[in-house]
Short mmCIF file of C-alpha atoms in Angstrom, two decimals:
data_model
loop_
_atom_site.label_atom_id
_atom_site.label_comp_id
_atom_site.label_asym_id
_atom_site.label_seq_id
_atom_site.Cartn_x
_atom_site.Cartn_y
_atom_site.Cartn_z
CA MET A 1 -20.93 4.49 0.66
CA THR A 2 -21.96 5.24 -2.91
CA SER A 3 -20.62 7.77 -5.36
CA THR A 4 -22.63 10.72 -6.66
CA VAL A 5 -22.74 12.33 -10.05
CA VAL A 6 -21.96 16.03 -10.47
CA ASP A 7 -21.97 17.65 -13.94
CA GLY A 8 -21.92 14.22 -15.49
CA ARG A 9 -18.85 13.11 -13.51
CA ALA A 10 -18.75 10.57 -10.69
CA THR A 11 -17.37 11.97 -7.41
CA LEU A 12 -16.16 10.11 -4.35
CA PRO A 13 -18.19 10.11 -1.10
CA ARG A 14 -17.18 12.80 1.41
CA GLY A 15 -15.30 10.30 3.62
CA ALA A 16 -13.15 9.16 0.74
CA THR A 17 -11.79 12.55 -0.36
CA ASN A 18 -8.12 13.21 0.25
CA ARG A 19 -8.91 16.37 2.21
CA HIS A 20 -11.27 14.56 4.59
CA ARG A 21 -8.86 11.69 5.03
CA LEU A 22 -6.01 14.08 5.80
CA LYS A 23 -8.16 15.82 8.43
CA THR A 24 -9.01 12.43 9.91
CA VAL A 25 -5.32 11.40 10.09
CA LEU A 26 -4.35 14.72 11.72
CA TRP A 27 -7.20 14.35 14.24
CA SER A 28 -6.10 10.83 15.13
CA MET A 29 -2.52 12.04 15.70
CA THR A 30 -3.72 14.97 17.76
CA VAL A 31 -5.97 12.88 19.99
CA GLY A 32 -3.53 9.99 20.26
CA LEU A 33 -0.60 12.12 21.32
CA ARG A 34 -2.52 14.71 23.28
CA GLN A 35 -1.86 13.22 26.71
CA MET A 36 1.84 12.95 25.99
CA LEU A 37 2.12 16.55 24.78
CA VAL A 38 -0.21 18.27 27.25
CA GLY A 39 1.13 16.18 30.14
CA TYR A 40 4.63 17.34 29.33
CA TRP A 41 3.55 21.00 29.31
CA ILE A 42 1.90 20.65 32.70
CA VAL A 43 4.88 18.83 34.26
CA MET A 44 7.28 21.49 33.01
CA LEU A 45 5.12 24.40 34.17
CA VAL A 46 4.75 22.89 37.65
CA ALA A 47 8.39 21.75 37.91
CA PHE A 48 10.00 25.06 36.95
CA LEU A 49 7.49 27.83 37.56
CA VAL A 50 6.26 26.46 40.89
CA ILE A 51 8.63 23.88 42.44
CA GLY A 52 11.77 25.49 41.04
CA LEU A 53 10.79 28.93 42.32
CA VAL A 54 9.98 27.56 45.78
CA ILE A 55 13.38 25.84 45.92
CA GLN A 56 15.09 29.14 45.01
CA LEU A 57 13.19 31.03 47.70
CA LEU A 58 14.09 28.41 50.35
CA THR A 59 17.82 28.28 49.44
CA SER A 60 19.84 31.13 47.95
CA GLY A 61 16.97 33.34 46.94
CA VAL A 62 15.78 34.33 43.51
CA THR A 63 18.80 35.30 41.40
CA GLY A 64 17.52 34.75 37.88
CA SER A 65 14.88 33.20 35.62
CA MET A 66 13.95 29.77 36.81
CA TRP A 67 12.07 29.06 33.60
CA ASP A 68 15.26 29.60 31.61
CA TYR A 69 16.76 26.50 33.19
CA GLY A 70 14.24 24.42 31.29
CA THR A 71 15.16 25.61 27.77
CA GLN A 72 16.82 22.30 26.79
CA SER A 73 13.82 20.19 27.68
CA PRO A 74 11.44 21.03 24.80
CA LYS A 75 14.03 20.05 22.19
CA TYR A 76 14.68 16.61 23.59
CA PHE A 77 11.06 15.93 24.42
CA SER A 78 10.12 16.92 20.88
CA LEU A 79 12.74 14.55 19.52
CA ALA A 80 11.03 11.79 21.49
CA LEU A 81 7.66 12.95 20.12
CA GLY A 82 8.97 12.62 16.59
CA VAL A 83 10.31 9.15 17.33
CA THR A 84 6.91 8.10 18.72
CA LEU A 85 4.89 9.17 15.67
CA THR A 86 5.69 6.46 13.12
CA PRO A 87 5.73 3.11 15.01
CA PRO A 88 2.13 3.24 16.35
CA TYR A 89 0.49 5.08 13.45
CA LEU A 90 1.97 4.01 10.11
CA ALA A 91 0.80 0.39 9.98
CA LEU A 92 -2.62 1.31 11.42
CA LEU A 93 -3.29 4.15 9.04
CA VAL A 94 -1.90 2.48 5.92
CA SER A 95 -3.99 -0.62 6.62
CA HIS A 96 -7.05 1.70 6.59
CA GLY A 97 -6.23 3.06 3.14
CA VAL A 98 -4.05 6.06 4.03
CA THR A 99 -1.13 6.37 1.62
CA ARG A 100 2.44 6.77 2.85
CA ARG A 101 2.50 10.14 1.13
CA MET A 102 -0.52 11.34 3.07
CA PHE A 103 0.99 9.98 6.28
CA ALA A 104 4.17 11.99 5.61
CA VAL A 105 2.18 15.17 4.84
CA ALA A 106 0.08 14.71 8.01
CA SER A 107 3.18 14.10 10.07
CA GLY A 108 4.79 17.27 8.80
CA ILE A 109 1.66 19.29 9.59
CA TYR A 110 1.25 17.73 13.02
CA LEU A 111 4.88 18.26 13.98
CA THR A 112 4.75 21.87 12.83
CA GLY A 113 1.61 22.49 14.87
CA ALA A 114 3.08 20.77 17.96
CA ALA A 115 6.27 22.88 17.63
CA ALA A 116 4.21 26.06 17.37
CA ALA A 117 2.04 25.12 20.35
CA THR A 118 4.99 24.20 22.53
CA SER A 119 6.76 27.42 21.56
CA ILE A 120 3.71 29.44 22.54
CA VAL A 121 3.65 27.67 25.93
CA TRP A 122 7.28 28.64 26.46
CA VAL A 123 6.76 32.27 25.40
CA VAL A 124 3.70 32.65 27.66
CA ALA A 125 5.56 31.07 30.61
CA TYR A 126 8.41 33.55 30.19
CA GLN A 127 5.91 36.42 30.25
CA LEU A 128 4.14 35.08 33.33
CA GLU A 129 7.46 34.66 35.13
CA HIS A 130 8.57 38.15 34.13
CA ALA A 131 5.35 39.67 35.47
CA LEU A 132 5.70 37.80 38.76
CA TYR A 133 9.37 38.72 39.18
CA ALA A 134 8.66 42.36 38.33
CA SER A 135 5.90 42.55 40.95
CA GLN A 136 8.26 41.17 43.59
CA GLY A 137 11.36 43.06 42.52
CA TRP A 138 13.25 39.91 41.68
CA PRO A 139 15.88 39.78 38.92
CA ASP A 140 14.89 37.63 35.91
CA LYS A 141 18.35 37.27 34.44
CA LEU A 142 18.55 34.72 31.63
CA THR A 143 20.92 31.84 32.29
CA ASN A 144 21.42 30.67 28.72
CA PRO A 145 22.42 32.48 25.51
CA HIS A 146 19.45 33.08 23.18
CA LEU A 147 18.46 34.88 20.00
CA PHE A 148 16.69 37.26 22.35
CA THR A 149 18.25 39.28 25.16
CA ASP A 150 15.05 40.25 26.92
CA THR A 151 11.73 38.54 27.52
CA SER A 152 9.95 41.43 25.74
CA GLN A 153 11.39 40.23 22.40
CA VAL A 154 8.52 37.86 21.86
CA GLY A 155 9.09 37.36 18.09
CA LEU A 156 12.70 36.26 18.53
CA MET A 157 11.73 34.09 21.48
CA PHE A 158 9.07 32.26 19.52
CA ALA A 159 11.35 31.88 16.46
CA GLU A 160 14.17 30.32 18.54
CA PHE A 161 11.99 27.76 20.25
CA PHE A 162 9.91 26.97 17.18
CA LEU A 163 12.94 26.33 14.97
CA LEU A 164 14.81 24.29 17.53
CA ILE A 165 11.79 22.22 18.49
CA LEU A 166 10.73 21.62 14.88
CA SER A 167 14.22 20.57 13.79
CA HIS A 168 14.52 18.11 16.70
CA GLU A 169 11.04 16.74 15.97
CA VAL A 170 12.08 16.03 12.41
CA THR A 171 15.26 14.33 13.62
CA GLY A 172 13.12 12.18 15.92
CA TRP A 173 10.75 11.41 13.06
CA LEU A 174 13.68 10.26 10.91
CA LEU A 175 15.04 8.17 13.75
CA GLY A 176 11.67 6.44 14.22
CA ILE A 177 11.33 5.75 10.49
CA THR A 178 14.88 4.49 9.90
CA PHE A 179 14.90 2.13 12.90
CA VAL A 180 11.45 0.70 12.06
CA ARG A 181 12.25 0.47 8.34
CA LEU A 182 15.81 -0.89 8.60
CA GLY A 183 16.08 -2.52 12.00
CA PHE A 184 18.47 -1.62 14.81
CA TRP A 185 21.94 -2.05 13.27
CA ARG A 186 21.17 -0.45 9.92
CA GLY A 187 19.24 2.21 11.78
CA VAL A 188 22.40 3.03 13.72
CA LEU A 189 24.23 3.44 10.42
CA MET A 190 21.59 5.95 9.33
CA LEU A 191 22.07 8.12 12.44
CA PRO A 192 24.17 10.75 10.59
CA LEU A 193 21.32 11.37 8.17
CA ALA A 194 18.69 11.54 10.94
CA LEU A 195 20.67 13.98 13.02
CA VAL A 196 21.15 16.52 10.22
CA PRO A 197 18.05 18.68 11.00
CA ALA A 198 18.84 19.02 14.73
CA VAL A 199 22.59 19.56 14.20
CA ALA A 200 21.99 22.11 11.44
CA ALA A 201 19.60 24.09 13.70
CA GLU A 202 22.12 24.13 16.55
CA PHE A 203 24.90 25.43 14.29
CA LEU A 204 22.69 27.93 12.48
CA LEU A 205 21.00 29.41 15.54
CA VAL A 206 23.79 29.08 18.18
CA ALA A 207 21.38 29.35 21.09
CA GLN A 208 21.01 27.81 24.55
CA TRP A 209 23.63 25.59 26.22
CA LEU A 210 25.52 24.64 23.06
CA ALA A 211 26.07 28.34 22.22
CA ASP A 212 28.88 28.71 24.75
CA VAL A 213 30.64 25.62 23.40
CA LEU A 214 30.43 26.80 19.81
CA THR A 215 31.40 30.38 20.63
CA SER A 216 34.50 29.19 22.55
CA THR A 217 35.78 27.57 19.30
CA GLY A 218 35.54 30.91 17.47
CA TYR A 219 32.40 29.95 15.55
CA HIS A 220 29.76 32.67 15.14
CA ARG A 221 26.11 32.54 14.19
CA PRO A 222 25.31 33.47 10.58
CA PRO A 223 22.89 36.38 10.07
CA LEU A 224 19.37 35.49 11.13
CA ALA A 225 18.12 36.35 7.66
CA VAL A 226 20.16 33.33 6.51
CA ALA A 227 19.85 31.12 9.60
CA ILE A 228 16.06 31.15 10.04
CA PRO A 229 15.08 30.16 6.47
CA SER A 230 17.92 27.67 6.36
CA VAL A 231 16.57 25.80 9.41
CA LEU A 232 13.10 25.70 7.82
CA VAL A 233 14.51 24.40 4.53
CA VAL A 234 16.61 21.68 6.25
CA SER A 235 13.61 20.61 8.36
CA ALA A 236 11.40 20.42 5.27
CA LEU A 237 14.03 18.32 3.49
CA GLY A 238 14.14 16.06 6.55
CA VAL A 239 10.40 15.47 6.27
CA TYR A 240 10.80 14.73 2.57
CA ALA A 241 13.70 12.33 3.26
CA GLY A 242 11.48 10.53 5.74
CA TYR A 243 8.76 10.23 3.12
CA ARG A 244 11.19 8.74 0.63
CA ILE A 245 12.36 6.18 3.19
CA LEU A 246 8.74 5.37 4.00
CA GLN A 247 7.73 4.59 0.43
CA PRO A 248 9.03 1.01 0.21
CA MET A 249 8.51 0.36 3.89
CA ALA A 250 6.70 -2.83 4.92
CA LEU A 251 4.03 -2.63 7.58
CA LYS A 252 5.88 -5.10 9.81
CA PRO A 253 9.11 -3.80 11.52
CA ALA A 254 12.41 -5.07 10.15
CA LYS A 255 14.12 -7.81 12.18
CA GLY A 256 17.35 -7.10 14.01
#
């Protein structure tokens, strides 16, 4: 590729611009992890909306939302997704001229998009289940505590899942970076740092299975006007912390 001259100044070829490189990195992440992400969505939809409902009908009957039993899954899957991002991509992309900074930015954008997409899947599944239950006269009682009390509260529903998924993705991303950068034993020592985004989200949102445990201790959720931006800030700081750890990172994993 050769450079061109615009207004007397040399410009880089299209493929060498930061914007184009960032788009290429994001596309490679999207394509590379697509099977993992979409496969998970399909498995969950079949397991809970179809198989789970059939099991309820064949046993005690439909007594509540079957989809609500799967609320823990997206958090822990997304943590695994975050862990998966760095080991296969960092060395490959950096060796092709992508800076660690660009890799961190692309990772943050990808994880945000994956969290939004997974949250939309969960919201839509709740709506489909509600419509089916309403048509059959079945109760769709929610099993777990949430920010929302009814499936019609789509905004709160999306916010809860997006924030919990994003924070767990960032924790997974930090775990993947610290263990690759530092090795196993020093990576274990860094666990408290890596867990901060996920733990902060759990304590700030007080939703799903951990809510009952926290409430039983007398702890109460802060106002959502405080909790929601706080989770976003902590998650953003987690991405930045990962970038800082990545800066001096060698392309070969640490031994031990």
